[in-house]
Coordinates of C-alpha atoms in Angstrom, one line a residue:
X21 CA 212.0 118.2 -70.4
X22 CA 208.8 116.3 -70.4
X23 CA 205.6 118.3 -69.5
X24 CA 202.4 117.1 -67.9
X25 CA 199.4 118.3 -69.7
X26 CA 195.9 117.5 -68.2
X27 CA 192.3 118.6 -68.6
X28 CA 190.8 119.5 -65.3
X29 CA 188.0 117.1 -64.3
X30 CA 185.3 116.7 -61.7
X31 CA 186.3 116.5 -58.0
X32 CA 185.8 112.8 -57.9
X33 CA 188.0 112.3 -60.9
X34 CA 190.7 114.6 -59.6
X35 CA 190.7 112.5 -56.3
X36 CA 191.2 109.3 -58.3
X37 CA 194.0 110.9 -60.2
X38 CA 195.6 111.9 -56.9
X39 CA 195.4 108.3 -55.7
X40 CA 197.1 107.1 -58.8
X41 CA 199.8 109.7 -58.4
X42 CA 200.4 108.4 -54.9
X43 CA 200.9 104.9 -56.4
X44 CA 203.4 106.5 -58.8
X45 CA 205.2 108.1 -55.9
X46 CA 205.4 104.8 -54.1
X47 CA 206.9 103.2 -57.1
X48 CA 209.4 106.0 -57.6
X49 CA 210.5 105.9 -54.0
X50 CA 210.8 102.1 -53.8
X51 CA 212.9 102.2 -57.0
X52 CA 215.1 104.9 -55.8
X53 CA 215.6 103.1 -52.4
X54 CA 216.5 99.8 -54.3
X55 CA 219.1 101.8 -56.3
X56 CA 220.7 103.2 -53.3
X57 CA 220.8 99.6 -51.8
X58 CA 222.7 98.5 -55.0
X59 CA 220.2 95.7 -55.9
X60 CA 219.0 94.7 -59.4
X61 CA 216.1 97.2 -59.1
X62 CA 214.8 97.0 -62.6
X63 CA 214.3 93.1 -62.3
X64 CA 212.7 93.5 -58.9
X65 CA 210.3 96.3 -60.2
X66 CA 209.5 94.4 -63.5
X67 CA 208.7 91.2 -61.3
X68 CA 206.5 93.3 -59.1
X69 CA 204.7 94.9 -62.0
X70 CA 204.2 91.6 -63.6
X71 CA 202.7 90.1 -60.5
X72 CA 200.4 93.2 -60.2
X73 CA 199.3 92.6 -63.8
X74 CA 198.3 89.0 -62.8
X75 CA 196.4 90.3 -59.9
X76 CA 194.5 92.8 -62.1
X77 CA 193.8 90.0 -64.6
X78 CA 192.4 87.7 -61.9
X79 CA 190.3 90.6 -60.4
X80 CA 188.7 91.8 -63.6
X81 CA 189.6 90.0 -66.8
X82 CA 189.2 86.2 -66.4
X83 CA 185.9 86.2 -68.3
X84 CA 186.9 88.4 -71.1
X85 CA 186.5 86.6 -74.6
X86 CA 187.4 89.2 -77.1
X87 CA 187.8 93.0 -78.0
X88 CA 184.2 93.9 -77.2
X89 CA 184.3 92.5 -73.6
X90 CA 187.8 93.9 -73.1
X91 CA 186.9 97.5 -74.2
X92 CA 183.6 97.5 -72.0
X93 CA 185.7 96.4 -69.0
X94 CA 188.9 98.5 -69.6
X95 CA 187.7 101.7 -71.0
X96 CA 185.1 102.8 -68.5
X97 CA 183.8 106.3 -68.4
X98 CA 185.9 106.9 -65.2
X99 CA 189.1 105.6 -66.9
X100 CA 188.4 107.8 -69.9
X101 CA 188.3 110.9 -67.6
X102 CA 191.2 110.0 -65.4
X103 CA 193.6 109.4 -68.2
X104 CA 192.0 111.7 -71.0
X105 CA 191.5 108.4 -72.9
X106 CA 189.4 107.4 -75.7
X107 CA 189.0 104.7 -78.4
X108 CA 190.5 106.1 -81.6
X109 CA 190.5 103.2 -83.9
X110 CA 188.5 99.9 -83.9
X111 CA 187.7 97.0 -86.3
X112 CA 187.1 93.4 -85.6
X113 CA 190.8 92.5 -85.2
X114 CA 192.1 95.4 -83.2
X115 CA 191.6 98.5 -81.0
X116 CA 193.7 101.6 -80.4
X117 CA 193.3 103.5 -77.2
X118 CA 194.8 106.9 -76.6
X119 CA 195.7 108.4 -73.3
X120 CA 196.6 112.2 -73.0
X121 CA 197.3 112.3 -69.4
X122 CA 199.2 109.9 -66.9
X123 CA 199.0 110.5 -63.2
X124 CA 202.0 108.1 -62.8
X125 CA 204.2 110.2 -65.0
X126 CA 203.0 113.3 -63.2
X127 CA 204.1 111.7 -60.0
X128 CA 207.5 110.6 -61.3
X129 CA 208.3 114.1 -62.4
X130 CA 207.0 115.6 -59.2
X131 CA 209.3 113.4 -57.3
X132 CA 212.3 114.6 -59.3
X133 CA 212.6 112.0 -61.9
X134 CA 214.3 113.0 -65.1
X135 CA 213.0 112.3 -68.6
X136 CA 215.0 109.0 -69.1
X137 CA 214.2 107.7 -65.6
X138 CA 210.4 108.5 -66.2
X139 CA 210.5 106.7 -69.6
X140 CA 212.1 103.7 -67.8
X141 CA 209.5 103.7 -65.0
X142 CA 206.7 103.9 -67.6
X143 CA 208.0 101.0 -69.5
X144 CA 208.3 99.0 -66.2
X145 CA 204.8 100.0 -65.1
X146 CA 203.4 99.0 -68.5
X147 CA 204.5 95.5 -67.6
X148 CA 201.4 95.3 -65.5
X149 CA 199.2 96.3 -68.4
X150 CA 201.0 93.9 -70.8
X151 CA 200.5 91.0 -68.3
X152 CA 196.9 91.9 -67.5
X153 CA 195.8 92.0 -71.3
X154 CA 198.2 89.3 -72.5
X155 CA 196.8 87.0 -70.0
X156 CA 193.6 87.0 -72.0
X157 CA 194.0 84.1 -74.5
X158 CA 192.3 86.0 -77.4
X159 CA 194.2 89.3 -77.1
X160 CA 197.6 90.9 -77.2
X161 CA 198.6 94.3 -76.0
X162 CA 201.4 96.7 -77.1
X163 CA 202.3 100.3 -76.5
X164 CA 202.7 102.3 -79.8
X165 CA 203.3 105.7 -78.3
X166 CA 204.3 107.0 -74.9
X167 CA 203.9 110.3 -73.0
X168 CA 207.0 109.4 -71.2
X169 CA 208.9 109.1 -74.5
X170 CA 207.8 112.7 -75.4
X171 CA 204.8 111.7 -77.6
X172 CA 201.8 113.8 -77.4
X173 CA 199.7 110.8 -76.1
X174 CA 200.1 107.2 -75.2
X175 CA 198.6 104.8 -77.7
X176 CA 197.8 101.2 -76.7
X177 CA 197.2 98.6 -79.4
X178 CA 195.1 95.6 -78.4
X179 CA 194.9 93.0 -81.1
X180 CA 192.7 89.9 -81.5
X181 CA 194.7 86.8 -81.9
X182 CA 193.8 84.8 -84.9
X183 CA 193.0 81.1 -84.3
X184 CA 194.8 78.5 -86.1
X185 CA 193.4 78.4 -89.7
X186 CA 191.8 82.0 -89.6
X187 CA 192.8 84.5 -92.2

């Protein structure tokens, strides 16, 4: 059984975590309703998360040119506290970000989700992040580890795409 571990934070950060948990509860309830309706809930949820990733890209990431810009925009002090995140590896070609707490996972488990269902919802929710970052022409995003898969932290790899002719 998955466990939710988090470091307590300041009141403002806990409020932001609660807002994200609410978003996770919405997704859980929508997916459960779609399952009961007998529709292709996974395709619908993935399409919605992809659209959400496009909106996030348009709102904050259209001017991102590379890793430095990305990290400055994505890994804010608030984000670090909300998700217990940090930059754990960095060179000119890639960055690895870890997250030790996920309010969405917390919500899915609170709503009654099981381990495999939480892992599926996590992968679907990550479609938003994949789309947001992969919309940046110079970068590619992938998930290396996942709390929802039982890892001790999530790890996100963001790689700089090499231009034609670069080593």
